[in-house]
mmCIF file of C-alpha atoms in Angstrom:
data_model
loop_
_atom_site.group_PDB
_atom_site.id
_atom_site.type_symbol
_atom_site.label_atom_id
_atom_site.label_comp_id
_atom_site.label_asym_id
_atom_site.label_seq_id
_atom_site.Cartn_x
_atom_site.Cartn_y
_atom_site.Cartn_z
ATOM 1 C CA MET A 1 -0.015 0.024 0.027
ATOM 2 C CA ILE A 2 1.154 3.558 -0.813
ATOM 3 C CA GLU A 3 -0.334 6.340 1.374
ATOM 4 C CA TYR A 4 -0.538 10.031 0.669
ATOM 5 C CA ILE A 5 -1.710 12.704 3.230
ATOM 6 C CA VAL A 6 -2.731 15.734 1.208
ATOM 7 C CA LYS A 7 -3.733 19.205 2.477
ATOM 8 C CA ALA A 8 -6.391 20.768 0.209
ATOM 9 C CA ASN A 9 -6.714 24.601 0.944
ATOM 10 C CA ALA A 10 -9.563 27.013 0.515
ATOM 11 C CA LYS A 11 -9.680 30.270 -1.494
ATOM 12 C CA ILE A 12 -11.415 33.626 -1.317
ATOM 13 C CA ASN A 13 -12.431 35.905 -4.106
ATOM 14 C CA LEU A 14 -11.071 39.502 -4.006
ATOM 15 C CA GLY A 15 -13.817 40.884 -6.219
ATOM 16 C CA LEU A 16 -16.115 39.124 -8.694
ATOM 17 C CA ASN A 17 -17.506 40.650 -11.864
ATOM 18 C CA ILE A 18 -19.980 38.717 -14.121
ATOM 19 C CA LEU A 19 -19.407 39.899 -17.647
ATOM 20 C CA GLY A 20 -22.045 37.907 -19.430
ATOM 21 C CA LYS A 21 -22.831 34.388 -20.538
ATOM 22 C CA THR A 22 -20.943 31.993 -22.804
ATOM 23 C CA GLU A 23 -22.671 30.044 -25.586
ATOM 24 C CA ASN A 24 -22.905 26.921 -23.452
ATOM 25 C CA GLY A 25 -24.630 28.725 -20.595
ATOM 26 C CA TYR A 26 -21.711 29.371 -18.273
ATOM 27 C CA HIS A 27 -21.129 32.787 -16.907
ATOM 28 C CA GLU A 28 -18.092 34.718 -18.067
ATOM 29 C CA LEU A 29 -16.243 36.093 -14.943
ATOM 30 C CA ASP A 30 -13.425 38.435 -13.998
ATOM 31 C CA MET A 31 -12.067 37.953 -10.456
ATOM 32 C CA ILE A 32 -9.137 37.439 -8.240
ATOM 33 C CA MET A 33 -8.778 34.113 -6.454
ATOM 34 C CA ALA A 34 -6.587 33.947 -3.499
ATOM 35 C CA PRO A 35 -5.415 30.721 -1.667
ATOM 36 C CA ILE A 36 -5.668 30.713 2.100
ATOM 37 C CA ASN A 37 -4.373 28.372 4.805
ATOM 38 C CA LEU A 38 -7.727 26.711 5.756
ATOM 39 C CA PHE A 39 -7.442 23.064 4.907
ATOM 40 C CA ASP A 40 -9.305 19.858 4.319
ATOM 41 C CA THR A 41 -7.148 16.756 4.625
ATOM 42 C CA LEU A 42 -7.237 13.804 2.285
ATOM 43 C CA ASN A 43 -5.833 10.536 3.393
ATOM 44 C CA ILE A 44 -5.413 8.665 0.145
ATOM 45 C CA LYS A 45 -4.482 4.906 0.172
ATOM 46 C CA PHE A 46 -3.491 3.118 -3.011
ATOM 47 C CA PHE A 47 -3.693 -0.664 -2.460
ATOM 48 C CA GLU A 48 -1.601 -1.325 -5.547
ATOM 49 C CA LYS A 49 -4.122 -3.542 -7.244
ATOM 50 C CA LYS A 50 -7.002 -3.022 -9.699
ATOM 51 C CA GLY A 51 -10.244 -2.126 -8.225
ATOM 52 C CA ASN A 52 -12.595 0.885 -7.368
ATOM 53 C CA LEU A 53 -12.802 3.971 -5.300
ATOM 54 C CA GLU A 54 -14.133 4.157 -1.796
ATOM 55 C CA ILE A 55 -14.687 7.490 -0.043
ATOM 56 C CA LYS A 56 -15.080 7.927 3.726
ATOM 57 C CA SER A 57 -15.431 11.215 5.638
ATOM 58 C CA ASN A 58 -15.833 12.648 9.095
ATOM 59 C CA ASN A 59 -18.666 14.819 7.858
ATOM 60 C CA ARG A 60 -22.030 13.014 7.447
ATOM 61 C CA TYR A 61 -23.180 15.500 4.916
ATOM 62 C CA VAL A 62 -20.454 14.656 2.375
ATOM 63 C CA PRO A 63 -21.782 12.334 -0.368
ATOM 64 C CA LEU A 64 -19.768 9.165 -0.532
ATOM 65 C CA ASN A 65 -20.961 8.118 -4.005
ATOM 66 C CA GLU A 66 -20.758 9.417 -7.615
ATOM 67 C CA ASN A 67 -22.092 12.833 -6.447
ATOM 68 C CA ASN A 68 -18.783 13.506 -4.734
ATOM 69 C CA ILE A 69 -16.306 15.648 -6.829
ATOM 70 C CA ILE A 70 -13.517 13.190 -5.829
ATOM 71 C CA TYR A 71 -15.456 10.334 -7.470
ATOM 72 C CA LYS A 72 -16.005 12.376 -10.651
ATOM 73 C CA VAL A 73 -12.219 13.136 -10.821
ATOM 74 C CA TYR A 74 -11.414 9.432 -10.311
ATOM 75 C CA GLU A 75 -13.753 8.548 -13.201
ATOM 76 C CA ALA A 76 -12.532 11.305 -15.538
ATOM 77 C CA PHE A 77 -8.818 10.597 -14.838
ATOM 78 C CA TYR A 78 -8.951 6.930 -15.673
ATOM 79 C CA ILE A 79 -11.133 7.518 -18.801
ATOM 80 C CA SER A 80 -8.821 10.273 -19.985
ATOM 81 C CA THR A 81 -5.558 8.262 -19.415
ATOM 82 C CA SER A 82 -6.930 4.795 -20.382
ATOM 83 C CA LEU A 83 -5.188 3.412 -17.311
ATOM 84 C CA GLN A 84 -6.594 0.560 -15.408
ATOM 85 C CA ARG A 85 -8.452 1.784 -12.347
ATOM 86 C CA GLU A 86 -6.791 1.376 -9.031
ATOM 87 C CA ASN A 87 -8.233 0.203 -5.746
ATOM 88 C CA ILE A 88 -8.196 3.499 -3.715
ATOM 89 C CA GLU A 89 -9.552 4.592 -0.357
ATOM 90 C CA VAL A 90 -10.034 8.281 0.416
ATOM 91 C CA TYR A 91 -10.729 9.461 3.909
ATOM 92 C CA LEU A 92 -11.846 13.189 3.687
ATOM 93 C CA ASP A 93 -11.369 15.094 6.873
ATOM 94 C CA LYS A 94 -13.635 18.086 6.004
ATOM 95 C CA VAL A 95 -12.864 21.358 7.651
ATOM 96 C CA ILE A 96 -13.731 23.891 4.960
ATOM 97 C CA PRO A 97 -17.451 24.594 5.152
ATOM 98 C CA SER A 98 -19.738 23.736 2.228
ATOM 99 C CA GLN A 99 -21.999 26.222 0.343
ATOM 100 C CA ALA A 100 -19.595 28.944 1.507
ATOM 101 C CA GLY A 101 -17.813 30.255 -1.664
ATOM 102 C CA LEU A 102 -14.533 28.951 -0.390
ATOM 103 C CA GLY A 103 -14.000 26.257 -3.107
ATOM 104 C CA GLY A 104 -13.612 23.339 -0.688
ATOM 105 C CA GLY A 105 -15.111 20.752 -2.967
ATOM 106 C CA SER A 106 -13.123 21.922 -5.979
ATOM 107 C CA SER A 107 -9.953 22.026 -3.871
ATOM 108 C CA ASP A 108 -10.522 18.383 -2.757
ATOM 109 C CA GLY A 109 -11.089 17.328 -6.353
ATOM 110 C CA ALA A 110 -8.009 19.254 -7.625
ATOM 111 C CA PHE A 111 -5.562 17.880 -5.038
ATOM 112 C CA PHE A 112 -6.908 14.349 -5.497
ATOM 113 C CA LEU A 113 -6.311 14.744 -9.260
ATOM 114 C CA LYS A 114 -2.726 15.889 -8.681
ATOM 115 C CA THR A 115 -2.218 13.009 -6.380
ATOM 116 C CA LEU A 116 -3.542 10.513 -8.904
ATOM 117 C CA ASN A 117 -1.251 11.999 -11.532
ATOM 118 C CA THR A 118 1.791 11.760 -9.220
ATOM 119 C CA TYR A 119 1.006 8.106 -8.316
ATOM 120 C CA HIS A 120 0.759 7.133 -11.961
ATOM 121 C CA ASN A 121 4.075 8.910 -12.859
ATOM 122 C CA PHE A 122 2.553 12.059 -14.451
ATOM 123 C CA PRO A 123 0.564 10.877 -17.437
ATOM 124 C CA LEU A 124 -1.114 14.285 -17.697
ATOM 125 C CA SER A 125 0.547 17.640 -18.019
ATOM 126 C CA GLU A 126 -0.537 20.568 -15.920
ATOM 127 C CA LYS A 127 -2.500 21.960 -18.875
ATOM 128 C CA GLU A 128 -4.186 18.567 -19.405
ATOM 129 C CA MET A 129 -5.147 18.461 -15.695
ATOM 130 C CA ILE A 130 -6.653 21.997 -16.039
ATOM 131 C CA ASP A 131 -8.574 20.941 -19.162
ATOM 132 C CA LEU A 132 -9.883 17.865 -17.461
ATOM 133 C CA GLY A 133 -10.692 19.603 -14.166
ATOM 134 C CA LYS A 134 -12.697 22.447 -15.762
ATOM 135 C CA LYS A 135 -15.194 19.952 -17.156
ATOM 136 C CA ILE A 136 -15.886 18.794 -13.509
ATOM 137 C CA GLY A 137 -15.736 22.040 -11.522
ATOM 138 C CA ALA A 138 -15.076 25.657 -12.559
ATOM 139 C CA ASP A 139 -12.583 26.324 -9.633
ATOM 140 C CA ILE A 140 -10.512 23.138 -10.174
ATOM 141 C CA PRO A 141 -8.012 24.820 -12.650
ATOM 142 C CA PHE A 142 -7.299 27.417 -9.988
ATOM 143 C CA PHE A 143 -6.434 24.824 -7.438
ATOM 144 C CA ILE A 144 -4.232 22.911 -9.871
ATOM 145 C CA ASN A 145 -2.071 26.088 -10.042
ATOM 146 C CA ASN A 146 -2.944 27.121 -6.497
ATOM 147 C CA LYS A 147 -1.419 30.662 -6.636
ATOM 148 C CA MET A 148 -3.115 34.049 -6.230
ATOM 149 C CA SER A 149 -4.444 34.717 -9.741
ATOM 150 C CA ARG A 150 -6.694 36.842 -11.875
ATOM 151 C CA ALA A 151 -9.285 34.421 -13.312
ATOM 152 C CA LYS A 152 -11.293 34.965 -16.406
ATOM 153 C CA GLY A 153 -13.584 32.821 -18.581
ATOM 154 C CA ILE A 154 -15.386 30.469 -16.286
ATOM 155 C CA GLY A 155 -12.393 30.610 -14.058
ATOM 156 C CA GLU A 156 -9.924 28.616 -16.203
ATOM 157 C CA LYS A 157 -7.984 31.503 -17.723
ATOM 158 C CA LEU A 158 -5.456 32.291 -15.032
ATOM 159 C CA GLU A 159 -2.797 34.976 -14.747
ATOM 160 C CA GLU A 160 -0.695 35.004 -11.598
ATOM 161 C CA VAL A 161 -0.994 38.080 -9.387
ATOM 162 C CA GLU A 162 1.917 39.461 -7.136
ATOM 163 C CA ASN A 163 0.759 39.687 -3.556
ATOM 164 C CA ASN A 164 2.787 41.606 -0.928
ATOM 165 C CA LEU A 165 -0.176 42.295 1.335
ATOM 166 C CA ASP A 166 0.832 41.970 4.961
ATOM 167 C CA ALA A 167 -2.533 41.116 6.360
ATOM 168 C CA LYS A 168 -4.730 38.398 8.003
ATOM 169 C CA VAL A 169 -8.014 37.003 6.667
ATOM 170 C CA ILE A 170 -10.909 36.452 9.056
ATOM 171 C CA LEU A 171 -13.660 34.182 7.714
ATOM 172 C CA ILE A 172 -17.190 34.028 9.093
ATOM 173 C CA LYS A 173 -19.916 31.808 7.710
ATOM 174 C CA PRO A 174 -23.525 31.707 9.010
ATOM 175 C CA LYS A 175 -25.532 28.454 9.250
ATOM 176 C CA VAL A 176 -27.345 29.287 6.083
ATOM 177 C CA GLY A 177 -25.532 28.042 3.020
ATOM 178 C CA ILE A 178 -25.984 29.278 -0.703
ATOM 179 C CA SER A 179 -26.036 27.090 -3.711
ATOM 180 C CA THR A 180 -23.651 28.367 -6.344
ATOM 181 C CA ALA A 181 -26.094 27.394 -9.120
ATOM 182 C CA GLU A 182 -28.959 29.312 -7.381
ATOM 183 C CA ALA A 183 -26.810 32.399 -6.936
ATOM 184 C CA PHE A 184 -25.866 32.441 -10.586
ATOM 185 C CA LYS A 185 -29.471 31.783 -11.732
ATOM 186 C CA ASN A 186 -30.707 34.729 -9.750
ATOM 187 C CA PHE A 187 -28.038 37.115 -11.061
ATOM 188 C CA SER A 188 -30.284 38.214 -13.893
ATOM 189 C CA LYS A 189 -32.660 39.835 -11.378
ATOM 190 C CA LEU A 190 -29.906 42.278 -10.162
ATOM 191 C CA GLU A 191 -30.487 45.568 -11.974
ATOM 192 C CA GLU A 192 -27.966 47.992 -10.381
ATOM 193 C CA LYS A 193 -24.428 46.554 -10.092
ATOM 194 C CA LYS A 194 -21.277 47.692 -8.364
ATOM 195 C CA TRP A 195 -18.231 46.607 -10.249
ATOM 196 C CA ALA A 196 -14.872 45.499 -8.701
ATOM 197 C CA ASP A 197 -11.997 47.380 -10.039
ATOM 198 C CA ILE A 198 -9.727 44.351 -10.510
ATOM 199 C CA GLU A 199 -6.751 46.405 -11.917
ATOM 200 C CA LYS A 200 -6.747 48.593 -8.732
ATOM 201 C CA VAL A 201 -7.057 45.489 -6.394
ATOM 202 C CA ILE A 202 -4.031 44.080 -8.183
ATOM 203 C CA GLU A 203 -2.091 47.360 -7.682
ATOM 204 C CA GLY A 204 -3.049 47.400 -4.000
ATOM 205 C CA LEU A 205 -1.801 43.752 -3.494
ATOM 206 C CA LYS A 206 1.455 44.644 -5.244
ATOM 207 C CA GLU A 207 1.868 47.829 -3.183
ATOM 208 C CA ASN A 208 0.859 46.387 0.221
ATOM 209 C CA ASN A 209 -1.934 48.979 0.182
ATOM 210 C CA LEU A 210 -4.812 47.309 2.231
ATOM 211 C CA GLU A 211 -7.148 50.337 1.780
ATOM 212 C CA LYS A 212 -6.872 50.276 -2.065
ATOM 213 C CA VAL A 213 -7.513 46.524 -2.070
ATOM 214 C CA ILE A 214 -10.579 46.770 0.101
ATOM 215 C CA GLU A 215 -12.271 49.829 -1.491
ATOM 216 C CA ASN A 216 -12.050 48.240 -4.955
ATOM 217 C CA ILE A 217 -13.492 44.862 -4.069
ATOM 218 C CA HIS A 218 -17.172 44.318 -5.119
ATOM 219 C CA ASN A 219 -18.990 41.014 -5.855
ATOM 220 C CA HIS A 220 -21.976 40.692 -8.166
ATOM 221 C CA LEU A 221 -23.106 37.546 -6.448
ATOM 222 C CA GLN A 222 -22.958 39.172 -2.952
ATOM 223 C CA GLN A 223 -25.180 41.904 -4.384
ATOM 224 C CA THR A 224 -27.576 39.203 -5.811
ATOM 225 C CA ASN A 225 -27.780 37.454 -2.430
ATOM 226 C CA LEU A 226 -28.413 40.627 -0.551
ATOM 227 C CA LEU A 227 -31.350 41.432 -2.962
ATOM 228 C CA LEU A 228 -32.999 38.044 -2.610
ATOM 229 C CA ASN A 229 -32.007 36.448 0.636
ATOM 230 C CA ASN A 230 -33.291 38.053 3.801
ATOM 231 C CA GLU A 231 -31.173 35.845 6.115
ATOM 232 C CA ILE A 232 -28.037 36.988 4.339
ATOM 233 C CA LYS A 233 -29.141 40.605 4.443
ATOM 234 C CA THR A 234 -29.791 40.465 8.212
ATOM 235 C CA PHE A 235 -26.446 38.699 8.739
ATOM 236 C CA GLU A 236 -24.515 41.259 6.809
ATOM 237 C CA GLU A 237 -26.173 44.119 8.633
ATOM 238 C CA LYS A 238 -24.936 42.615 11.901
ATOM 239 C CA LEU A 239 -21.331 42.240 10.382
ATOM 240 C CA ILE A 240 -21.229 45.808 9.225
ATOM 241 C CA LYS A 241 -21.763 47.050 12.820
ATOM 242 C CA ILE A 242 -18.342 45.493 13.548
ATOM 243 C CA SER A 243 -16.671 46.579 10.288
ATOM 244 C CA LYS A 244 -17.894 47.998 7.012
ATOM 245 C CA ASN A 245 -15.113 46.085 5.213
ATOM 246 C CA PHE A 246 -16.745 42.559 5.195
ATOM 247 C CA LYS A 247 -16.839 41.006 1.751
ATOM 248 C CA MET A 248 -18.442 37.862 0.576
ATOM 249 C CA SER A 249 -16.279 35.204 -1.111
ATOM 250 C CA GLY A 250 -17.637 33.797 -4.408
ATOM 251 C CA SER A 251 -21.356 32.861 -4.256
ATOM 252 C CA GLY A 252 -21.200 32.883 -0.427
ATOM 253 C CA SER A 253 -22.409 32.530 2.239
ATOM 254 C CA CYS A 254 -18.905 32.980 3.820
ATOM 255 C CA TYR A 255 -17.799 36.514 4.479
ATOM 256 C CA TYR A 256 -14.209 37.578 4.962
ATOM 257 C CA LEU A 257 -12.468 40.601 6.462
ATOM 258 C CA ILE A 258 -8.943 41.343 5.491
ATOM 259 C CA SER A 259 -7.253 43.009 8.475
ATOM 260 C CA ASP A 260 -3.820 44.317 9.398
ATOM 261 C CA LYS A 261 -2.192 41.896 11.744
ATOM 262 C CA GLU A 262 -2.254 44.313 14.692
ATOM 263 C CA ASN A 263 -6.046 44.445 14.933
ATOM 264 C CA SER A 264 -6.886 40.911 13.577
ATOM 265 C CA GLN A 265 -6.795 39.067 16.908
ATOM 266 C CA ASN A 266 -9.169 41.531 18.637
ATOM 267 C CA LEU A 267 -11.630 41.483 15.695
ATOM 268 C CA TYR A 268 -11.476 37.628 15.675
ATOM 269 C CA LYS A 269 -12.254 37.456 19.387
ATOM 270 C CA LYS A 270 -15.074 40.024 19.021
ATOM 271 C CA LEU A 271 -16.679 37.966 16.229
ATOM 272 C CA ARG A 272 -16.404 34.705 18.294
ATOM 273 C CA GLY A 273 -18.122 36.456 21.215
ATOM 274 C CA GLU A 274 -20.996 37.932 19.225
ATOM 275 C CA PHE A 275 -21.582 35.110 16.553
ATOM 276 C CA GLU A 276 -21.499 31.852 18.626
ATOM 277 C CA ASP A 277 -23.404 29.725 16.043
ATOM 278 C CA CYS A 278 -21.102 30.608 13.084
ATOM 279 C CA PHE A 279 -17.968 29.104 11.530
ATOM 280 C CA ILE A 280 -15.194 31.536 12.332
ATOM 281 C CA SER A 281 -11.523 31.215 11.366
ATOM 282 C CA LEU A 282 -8.425 33.407 11.375
ATOM 283 C CA ASN A 283 -6.183 32.750 8.308
ATOM 284 C CA ASP A 284 -3.217 33.780 6.255
ATOM 285 C CA PHE A 285 -2.838 34.118 2.470
ATOM 286 C CA ILE A 286 -0.695 31.274 1.062
#
């Protein structure tokens, strides 16, 4: 048996603009995706014989069948490479919350794909893994590369971004989750949009200018959720009493606050005291 223990990290979105729809119905995006040090752990065992995949997890809400992105990656990898399927067991220690906009499922899938490719002595190039991954989940290409990037298209066109920001990232997710598909479906109902200035966010990251980064982040899906989801609207109103700089990641429902290191611990403690039923985490950019 060969065993790999793999850390699959989360991401946040520093701005998200929806530019339109592609011919196949996907939304055309322009956004910055930033990896952070919140991790799921995949314990992957290759039994070195032909067989199938078994998924186990500490989280009872994680599907253990073909609906799991790990299973979809397993199927697609062996079809794509024409290799014989290996008998593999994956134990997923789930820490990244679901329906949060943090990319946890896509990250699990991407890191499993990279591990499969390593075990089989690299039958796929990085580009081939990205091409395979984008058919399964739009965020998988980002996690293959796993560097702060400007992402366009459906998220597969990646351009690395220099990040010199000396700051912490505080995450807070309410109990309510948001379906990515629902958030995108409802976007057409949003009439007035605030647009992220992605170029200025990139400048702020390079210059270590926290204020410039924050003031130029806007998220079309956050605006959609506020319009249509009263629970999210009420939650954000409570957050803004602590800081007006909370932003939603991706389709939500997780919010983040980028804070200078000096104030981050106090803000983190304040949130833990006032939001006892939420997932709260203090993190760094990777």
